[in-house]
Coordinates of C-alpha atoms in Angstrom, one line a residue:
A1 CA 9.9 -8.3 -21.8
A2 CA 7.9 -9.6 -24.9
D3 CA 7.4 -7.3 -27.8
S4 CA 4.8 -4.7 -26.9
P5 CA 1.7 -5.3 -28.9
K6 CA 0.0 -2.4 -30.6
M7 CA -3.6 -1.9 -29.9
A8 CA -5.9 -3.6 -32.5
R9 CA -8.3 -0.7 -32.1
A10 CA -7.8 3.1 -31.7
T11 CA -7.1 4.0 -28.2
G12 CA -8.4 7.6 -28.3
A13 CA -10.1 7.7 -25.0
S14 CA -10.0 11.3 -23.8
F15 CA -11.3 13.3 -20.9
R16 CA -13.1 16.7 -21.3
L17 CA -14.4 18.9 -18.6
A18 CA -17.9 20.1 -19.3
A19 CA -18.8 22.3 -16.4
A20 CA -18.0 23.1 -12.9
S21 CA -20.8 23.7 -10.3
Q22 CA -21.3 27.4 -10.1
G23 CA -17.8 27.9 -11.5
V24 CA -16.0 26.8 -8.2
E25 CA -12.6 25.7 -9.0
G26 CA -11.8 22.4 -7.2
G27 CA -15.5 21.9 -6.7
P28 CA -18.0 19.2 -8.2
R29 CA -17.9 19.1 -12.0
I30 CA -19.3 17.4 -15.0
G31 CA -16.9 15.7 -17.4
R32 CA -17.0 13.3 -20.3
I33 CA -14.7 10.5 -21.3
A34 CA -15.0 10.3 -25.1
G35 CA -13.5 7.8 -27.6
T36 CA -14.0 4.6 -25.4
F37 CA -15.0 1.2 -26.6
A38 CA -18.5 1.7 -25.4
G39 CA -19.0 5.2 -26.4
D40 CA -18.9 8.4 -24.1
L41 CA -19.1 8.1 -20.4
E42 CA -20.2 11.0 -18.3
T43 CA -18.6 11.7 -15.0
P44 CA -18.6 11.7 -12.0
T45 CA -19.5 8.1 -11.7
M46 CA -18.6 4.9 -9.9
L47 CA -16.6 2.0 -11.4
L48 CA -18.1 -1.4 -10.8
P49 CA -15.6 -3.7 -9.3
T50 CA -15.0 -7.1 -11.2
R51 CA -13.3 -10.3 -10.5
R52 CA -11.2 -11.5 -13.5
G53 CA -13.2 -9.1 -15.6
A54 CA -16.7 -10.2 -14.5
P55 CA -19.0 -7.9 -12.4
T56 CA -19.6 -9.9 -9.2
H57 CA -22.8 -12.0 -8.9
I58 CA -24.3 -10.8 -12.3
T59 CA -23.9 -12.1 -15.9
P60 CA -22.9 -10.0 -18.8
D61 CA -26.4 -9.6 -20.0
H62 CA -27.6 -8.3 -16.6
A63 CA -24.4 -6.2 -16.4
E64 CA -25.3 -4.5 -19.7
S65 CA -28.9 -3.9 -18.5
L66 CA -27.9 -1.6 -15.6
G67 CA -27.4 1.5 -17.7
A68 CA -30.0 3.8 -19.1
G69 CA -28.6 3.8 -22.6
G70 CA -25.3 5.3 -22.1
A71 CA -21.9 3.6 -21.3
L72 CA -21.1 2.2 -17.9
A73 CA -17.8 1.9 -16.1
A74 CA -15.9 -0.9 -14.6
Q75 CA -12.6 -1.4 -12.8
V76 CA -10.5 -4.5 -13.9
S77 CA -7.4 -5.5 -11.9
A78 CA -4.6 -6.5 -14.2
V79 CA -3.1 -9.0 -11.6
H80 CA -6.2 -11.2 -12.1
F81 CA -4.7 -11.9 -15.6
L82 CA -1.2 -12.7 -14.7
E83 CA -2.1 -16.4 -15.0
F84 CA -5.1 -18.4 -16.3
P85 CA -5.4 -16.7 -18.8
N86 CA -2.2 -14.7 -18.9
S87 CA -1.2 -11.8 -21.2
E88 CA 0.2 -14.1 -23.7
T89 CA -3.2 -16.0 -24.2
L90 CA -5.1 -12.7 -24.3
R91 CA -2.7 -11.2 -26.8
R92 CA -2.9 -14.3 -29.1
S93 CA -6.7 -14.3 -29.0
G94 CA -6.7 -10.7 -30.2
R95 CA -9.6 -9.9 -28.0
G96 CA -9.3 -7.2 -25.3
I97 CA -11.1 -7.4 -22.0
H98 CA -14.3 -5.7 -23.4
Q99 CA -15.0 -8.7 -25.8
F100 CA -13.3 -11.4 -23.6
A101 CA -15.5 -10.6 -20.6
G102 CA -18.5 -9.2 -22.2
L103 CA -17.9 -5.7 -21.1
R104 CA -18.9 -4.1 -24.5
K105 CA -21.0 -1.4 -22.9
Y106 CA -18.4 -0.5 -20.3
F107 CA -15.6 2.0 -20.0
V108 CA -12.8 -0.2 -18.5
L109 CA -10.1 1.1 -16.3
S110 CA -7.3 -1.3 -15.5
T111 CA -5.5 -0.9 -12.2
L112 CA -3.2 -3.0 -10.0
R113 CA -5.5 -3.1 -7.0
D114 CA -8.3 -5.4 -6.3
T115 CA -11.2 -3.3 -5.1
L116 CA -13.1 -6.1 -3.4
H117 CA -10.0 -7.5 -1.5
P118 CA -7.5 -4.6 -1.3
E119 CA -4.3 -5.7 0.4
V120 CA -1.1 -4.0 0.9
S121 CA 2.1 -6.1 1.4
D122 CA 4.4 -3.3 1.1
K123 CA 7.2 -4.7 3.2
R124 CA 7.8 -7.4 0.6
N125 CA 7.9 -4.9 -2.3
T126 CA 11.3 -4.5 -3.9
K127 CA 12.8 -1.7 -5.9
N128 CA 11.7 -3.4 -9.0
S129 CA 8.4 -5.0 -8.1
V130 CA 5.1 -5.0 -6.0
H131 CA 4.2 -8.0 -3.8
S132 CA 0.6 -8.5 -4.9
N133 CA -2.2 -10.9 -4.0
T134 CA -3.5 -12.6 -7.2
P135 CA -6.1 -15.4 -7.7
S136 CA -3.2 -17.8 -7.9
G137 CA -1.4 -16.6 -4.8
Y138 CA 1.1 -13.8 -4.0
R139 CA 3.3 -12.9 -7.0
H140 CA 5.9 -10.1 -7.6
V141 CA 4.7 -7.8 -10.3
N142 CA 7.2 -5.6 -12.1
V143 CA 6.6 -3.0 -14.8
D144 CA 7.1 -5.4 -17.7
S145 CA 4.7 -8.1 -16.4
Y146 CA 2.1 -5.4 -15.4
M147 CA 2.4 -3.6 -18.7
D148 CA 2.3 -6.8 -20.8
T149 CA -1.0 -7.7 -19.1
V150 CA -2.4 -4.0 -19.5
L151 CA -1.6 -4.0 -23.2
A152 CA -3.2 -7.3 -23.6
L153 CA -6.4 -6.3 -21.8
K154 CA -6.6 -3.2 -24.1
P155 CA -8.6 -1.1 -21.5
D156 CA -9.8 2.4 -22.2
M157 CA -7.5 3.7 -19.6
F158 CA -5.1 2.3 -17.0
V159 CA -3.3 3.4 -13.8
A160 CA 0.5 3.1 -13.8
L161 CA 2.2 0.7 -11.3
S162 CA 2.7 2.2 -7.9
D163 CA 4.4 1.3 -4.6
D164 CA 1.5 1.7 -2.2
V165 CA 2.3 1.6 1.5
G166 CA 0.2 1.2 4.7
T167 CA -0.6 3.9 7.2
S168 CA 2.3 2.7 9.6
A169 CA 5.0 3.4 6.9
T170 CA 8.0 5.4 8.2
R171 CA 9.2 8.5 6.4
K172 CA 12.1 6.5 5.0
R173 CA 9.7 3.9 3.6
L174 CA 7.6 6.7 2.1
D175 CA 10.7 8.2 0.5
K176 CA 11.2 4.8 -1.2
S177 CA 7.6 4.7 -2.2
L178 CA 7.8 8.1 -4.0
Q179 CA 11.0 7.2 -5.7
R180 CA 9.8 3.8 -7.0
T181 CA 6.4 5.1 -8.0
K182 CA 7.9 8.0 -10.0
L183 CA 10.3 5.7 -11.8
W184 CA 7.7 3.0 -12.5
T185 CA 5.2 5.5 -13.7
I186 CA 7.8 6.8 -16.3
E187 CA 8.5 3.2 -17.4
C188 CA 4.8 2.5 -17.8
L189 CA 4.4 5.6 -19.8
A190 CA 7.2 4.6 -22.1
R191 CA 5.8 1.2 -22.7
A192 CA 2.3 2.6 -23.5
E193 CA 3.9 5.1 -25.9
E194 CA 5.9 2.3 -27.5
A195 CA 2.6 0.5 -28.1
E196 CA 1.0 3.7 -29.5
C197 CA -1.3 4.0 -26.6
H198 CA -1.2 7.7 -26.2
G199 CA -2.8 9.7 -23.4
I200 CA -4.7 6.9 -21.7
M201 CA -2.5 6.4 -18.5
L202 CA -3.3 7.8 -15.1
A203 CA -0.3 8.8 -12.9
P204 CA -0.5 7.6 -9.3
I205 CA -0.4 9.8 -6.4
V206 CA 1.0 8.1 -3.2
G207 CA 2.2 9.5 0.1
G208 CA 0.4 7.6 3.0
N209 CA -0.7 10.0 5.8
S210 CA 2.3 12.4 5.3
P211 CA 1.2 15.7 3.9
D212 CA 4.7 16.5 2.8
H213 CA 5.1 13.2 0.9
R214 CA 1.6 13.6 -0.6
K215 CA 2.6 17.1 -2.0
R216 CA 5.8 15.7 -3.3
A217 CA 4.0 12.9 -5.0
T218 CA 1.5 15.3 -6.6
E219 CA 4.3 17.5 -7.8
A220 CA 6.0 14.5 -9.5
A221 CA 2.8 13.2 -11.1
R222 CA 1.8 16.6 -12.5
E223 CA 5.2 17.0 -14.2
L224 CA 4.2 14.2 -16.6
Q225 CA 2.8 15.6 -19.9
D226 CA 1.2 12.8 -21.8
V227 CA -1.2 11.3 -19.1
A228 CA -5.0 11.3 -19.1
G229 CA -5.2 12.2 -15.4
F230 CA -4.2 11.2 -11.8
A231 CA -5.1 8.5 -9.3
W232 CA -5.1 8.2 -5.6
T233 CA -4.0 4.5 -5.4
D234 CA -3.0 3.9 -1.9
F235 CA -6.3 4.2 -0.1
G236 CA -7.8 1.2 1.8
T237 CA -4.6 0.6 3.6
G238 CA -5.8 1.2 7.1
E239 CA -6.4 5.0 7.0
S240 CA -9.7 6.6 8.1
A241 CA -12.2 8.3 5.9
K242 CA -11.1 11.6 7.3
E243 CA -7.5 10.8 6.4
R244 CA -8.5 9.9 2.8
L245 CA -10.4 13.1 2.5
E246 CA -7.5 15.2 3.7
A247 CA -5.1 13.5 1.4
M248 CA -7.2 14.3 -1.6
E249 CA -7.6 17.9 -0.4
I250 CA -3.8 18.3 -0.3
S251 CA -3.5 17.3 -4.0
I252 CA -6.6 18.5 -5.6
G253 CA -5.6 22.2 -5.8
M254 CA -2.2 21.2 -7.3
L255 CA -3.7 19.2 -10.2
P256 CA -4.5 20.6 -13.6
A257 CA -8.3 21.0 -13.9
E258 CA -8.5 19.6 -17.4
K259 CA -7.2 16.2 -16.4
L260 CA -9.2 13.2 -15.0
R261 CA -9.1 12.4 -11.3
Y262 CA -9.7 8.9 -9.9
A263 CA -9.8 7.8 -6.2
A264 CA -9.7 4.2 -5.2
G265 CA -11.1 2.6 -2.1
M266 CA -14.1 4.7 -1.1
R267 CA -16.1 3.0 1.7
T268 CA -19.5 4.7 1.8
V269 CA -22.0 6.8 -0.2
Q270 CA -21.2 9.8 2.1
E271 CA -17.5 9.5 1.3
M272 CA -18.2 9.3 -2.5
L273 CA -20.2 12.5 -2.2
Q274 CA -17.4 14.2 -0.6
C275 CA -15.2 13.0 -3.6
V276 CA -17.7 14.6 -6.0
A277 CA -17.6 17.8 -3.9
L278 CA -13.8 18.0 -4.3
G279 CA -13.9 17.5 -8.0
V280 CA -13.0 13.8 -8.3
D281 CA -14.4 12.3 -11.5
L282 CA -14.1 8.5 -11.0
F283 CA -14.1 6.4 -7.9
D284 CA -14.4 2.7 -7.1
S285 CA -16.0 1.0 -4.0
A286 CA -16.8 -2.3 -2.6
H287 CA -19.8 -0.9 -0.8
V288 CA -22.6 -2.1 -3.3
H289 CA -21.1 -5.5 -3.4
E290 CA -21.0 -5.8 0.3
V291 CA -24.6 -4.6 0.7
S292 CA -25.8 -7.2 -1.7
S293 CA -23.7 -10.1 -0.2
Q294 CA -25.3 -9.4 3.1
G295 CA -28.8 -9.9 1.7
R296 CA -29.6 -6.1 1.9
A297 CA -31.2 -3.9 -0.8
F298 CA -30.9 -0.1 -1.2
T299 CA -34.1 1.8 -0.7
F300 CA -32.9 5.3 -0.2
L301 CA -34.4 8.1 -2.3
P302 CA -32.3 7.8 -5.4
D303 CA -33.2 11.3 -6.6
P304 CA -32.9 13.7 -3.6
H305 CA -33.4 16.7 -5.8
N306 CA -36.9 17.2 -4.5
V307 CA -36.2 15.3 -1.3
S308 CA -38.3 17.6 1.0
E309 CA -41.4 17.4 -1.5
K310 CA -41.0 13.5 -1.6
I311 CA -40.8 13.2 2.2
S312 CA -43.9 15.4 2.7
R313 CA -45.8 13.1 0.4
L314 CA -44.8 10.2 2.4
E315 CA -45.4 11.6 5.8
G316 CA -48.0 10.0 8.0
T317 CA -50.4 11.6 10.4
N318 CA -47.6 12.1 13.0
G319 CA -45.7 14.3 10.6
H320 CA -42.7 12.0 10.5
V321 CA -41.5 9.3 8.1
E322 CA -38.6 6.9 8.2
V323 CA -37.0 6.6 4.7
P324 CA -34.8 3.6 5.2
Y325 CA -31.3 3.6 3.6
M326 CA -31.6 -0.1 3.0
V327 CA -33.7 -3.1 4.1
N328 CA -32.4 -6.6 5.1
L329 CA -34.4 -9.0 3.1
K330 CA -33.4 -11.8 5.5
D331 CA -35.6 -10.4 8.1
E332 CA -38.7 -12.3 9.0
A333 CA -40.8 -9.2 8.2
F334 CA -40.4 -9.9 4.5
E335 CA -41.4 -13.5 4.6
K336 CA -44.9 -12.6 3.2
D337 CA -44.2 -9.2 1.7
P338 CA -45.5 -9.2 -1.9
L339 CA -44.0 -5.7 -2.7
P340 CA -41.1 -5.3 -5.0
I341 CA -37.7 -4.6 -3.4
S342 CA -38.2 -0.9 -3.8
P343 CA -41.6 0.3 -5.0
G344 CA -41.3 2.4 -8.1
C345 CA -37.9 1.0 -9.1
T346 CA -37.6 0.1 -12.8
C347 CA -34.8 -2.5 -12.5
M348 CA -35.3 -6.1 -13.7
A349 CA -35.4 -7.4 -10.1
C350 CA -38.1 -5.1 -9.0
Q351 CA -40.1 -5.5 -12.1
E352 CA -40.2 -9.3 -11.9
Y353 CA -39.7 -10.3 -8.3
S354 CA -41.1 -9.6 -4.9
R355 CA -39.4 -9.2 -1.4
Q356 CA -40.9 -12.4 -0.2
Y357 CA -39.4 -14.4 -3.0
I358 CA -35.9 -12.9 -2.5
H359 CA -36.3 -13.6 1.3
H360 CA -37.1 -17.3 0.3
L361 CA -34.0 -17.4 -1.9
L362 CA -31.7 -16.0 0.8
H363 CA -32.9 -18.5 3.4
S364 CA -32.6 -21.3 0.8
R365 CA -29.0 -20.2 0.0
E366 CA -29.8 -19.9 -3.6
L367 CA -27.2 -17.8 -5.7
L368 CA -30.0 -16.1 -7.5
A369 CA -30.8 -14.0 -4.4
E370 CA -27.4 -12.3 -4.7
V371 CA -27.8 -11.8 -8.4
L372 CA -31.2 -10.1 -8.1
L373 CA -29.9 -7.9 -5.2
Q374 CA -26.9 -6.9 -7.1
V375 CA -28.9 -6.0 -10.2
H376 CA -31.3 -3.8 -8.0
N377 CA -28.5 -2.2 -6.0
Y378 CA -26.3 -1.2 -8.8
H379 CA -29.3 0.0 -10.8
H380 CA -30.4 2.1 -7.8
F381 CA -26.9 3.5 -7.1
L382 CA -26.4 4.4 -10.9
K383 CA -29.7 6.3 -10.8
F384 CA -28.5 8.2 -7.8
M385 CA -25.3 9.0 -9.6
H386 CA -27.4 10.5 -12.5
A387 CA -29.3 12.7 -10.0
V388 CA -25.8 13.8 -8.6
R389 CA -24.7 14.9 -12.0
D390 CA -28.0 16.7 -12.6
S391 CA -27.6 18.6 -9.3
I392 CA -24.1 19.6 -10.5
R393 CA -25.6 21.0 -13.7
D394 CA -28.2 23.1 -12.0
G395 CA -25.9 24.3 -9.1
S396 CA -27.8 22.4 -6.4
F397 CA -25.3 19.8 -5.6
H398 CA -24.3 21.1 -2.1
D399 CA -28.1 21.1 -1.2
L400 CA -28.4 17.5 -2.4
Q401 CA -25.3 16.5 -0.4
T402 CA -26.8 18.2 2.8
A403 CA -30.1 16.7 2.4
W404 CA -28.7 13.2 1.8
V405 CA -26.3 13.3 4.7
G406 CA -29.0 14.6 6.9
L407 CA -31.4 11.6 6.0
Y408 CA -28.8 8.8 5.7
G409 CA -25.3 9.9 7.0
T410 CA -25.6 7.7 10.1
K411 CA -27.4 4.7 8.4
E412 CA -25.4 3.5 5.7
Q413 CA -22.7 1.2 7.5
V414 CA -23.2 -2.5 6.4

C-alpha cells in the first residue's frame, strides 16, 4: 500500500447525544455531530446519496441552498473514486471531497456501498476483498485500496470495509462474513489511526437474516474502542422492511448509547420513521431520488406537529380532505396549473416555477425538470426531518409518527 497520507485538516468530528425522547432508552433521540468540515450537524437526519461526489440532478449551488443555515449530510461511495480520479490523483491535489465536489456545507460519510445502485455479489468476494460494482465495472476492493481512497477523500466519517451477503446466504457463508468483516474492520481502524484520523470510523454490523449472527456481529463491533459508532451495512440485499427492522432491533439494545448509529438502504419514509423510533441517527435512502426521477413531487404535510389542525383548516363541506403524499406532474391535470409545486413551500423551485412549466419540461424531456423536482423534494424532506427533531424535543414524536402513518402509510410507494 502507498504511504498513508495524514489529513490536511483536523479530523475532529465527534458525536454527542443531546437528548432522548421522554428519557426512553433505545428510543428516538437528538444528537449532534460536531467538528465537521461544514460545522455541526444535528441528528437524526438523512444522507443525500451522490454519484462520484455529486448529489444527483442538482448542481453544487443548488445543493448548498437546500439547508436552512445549518450543515447538510451526504453519503459518498469510495468505490466511485477507485479510478478517474483515483486516490493518488486526489491525494496529490490535496483537496478532499468537500472541496473537490463542492460539498463545503455537507457532513460527508464515506462508505463502500452505492445507495442509488446497491448490489451484492458476495459469491465473488474473497477472504481479502469485496467484489464491488464501480463506475468502471466490477473490481475487487481490499482494505488497502479502500482505505487509500477513503484517506484521500478526507470525509468527516467513514464506514469500514465489510463482507455483506444476500438474504440467501447459508450459515457457513454468514460465518465467513462475520470473520472477514471483523478482520477488515480492525485493519481499517489501524490504517485510520496510522493516518491520525482518530475516532471517525463506524464499525459495520452484518449478519443477514440470522438473529444469532446479527448478535455475534454486534458483540464484535462493540468491542472496538476508538470508533465513532456503528453501521448496518448489509441492508438492501433482498430482505423485507420487516426483516430490516428486526435486524436493527436485535442490535440496538446491545450498542452503547453514546455512539452514532447509521442504517443503510431505507426504502420509504415510514421505514425512516421506524429507524428514528429505534434511536438511529443517520440513514440513507434512494427514495427521494426515485420520486424525482419519475416526475413526482412531494406534497405531504412536512410539519405534522399540528396535523389535525391543518387538516381541519383544509376540510371542505363534506368534512373530508385528501392530503396527497405526492403528485405526478406528468399527469394531464397539471398542463395548465399555474400553482407552485406545493403551495407555501419556500424552495427555489416553488418560488420561481409553476406546475404547468415543470409539466412542460417533463414532456419535453428537459433535464431541468428533474433538477427542479430534486431541489423541491429534498427541501421538502429536510423540512420534514426538522419537524421530526422538534417532535423528539417536545416528546411528541410517537404522536407525529402515528399521524403520519395514518395519513400516508399506504400511499408512499413510487
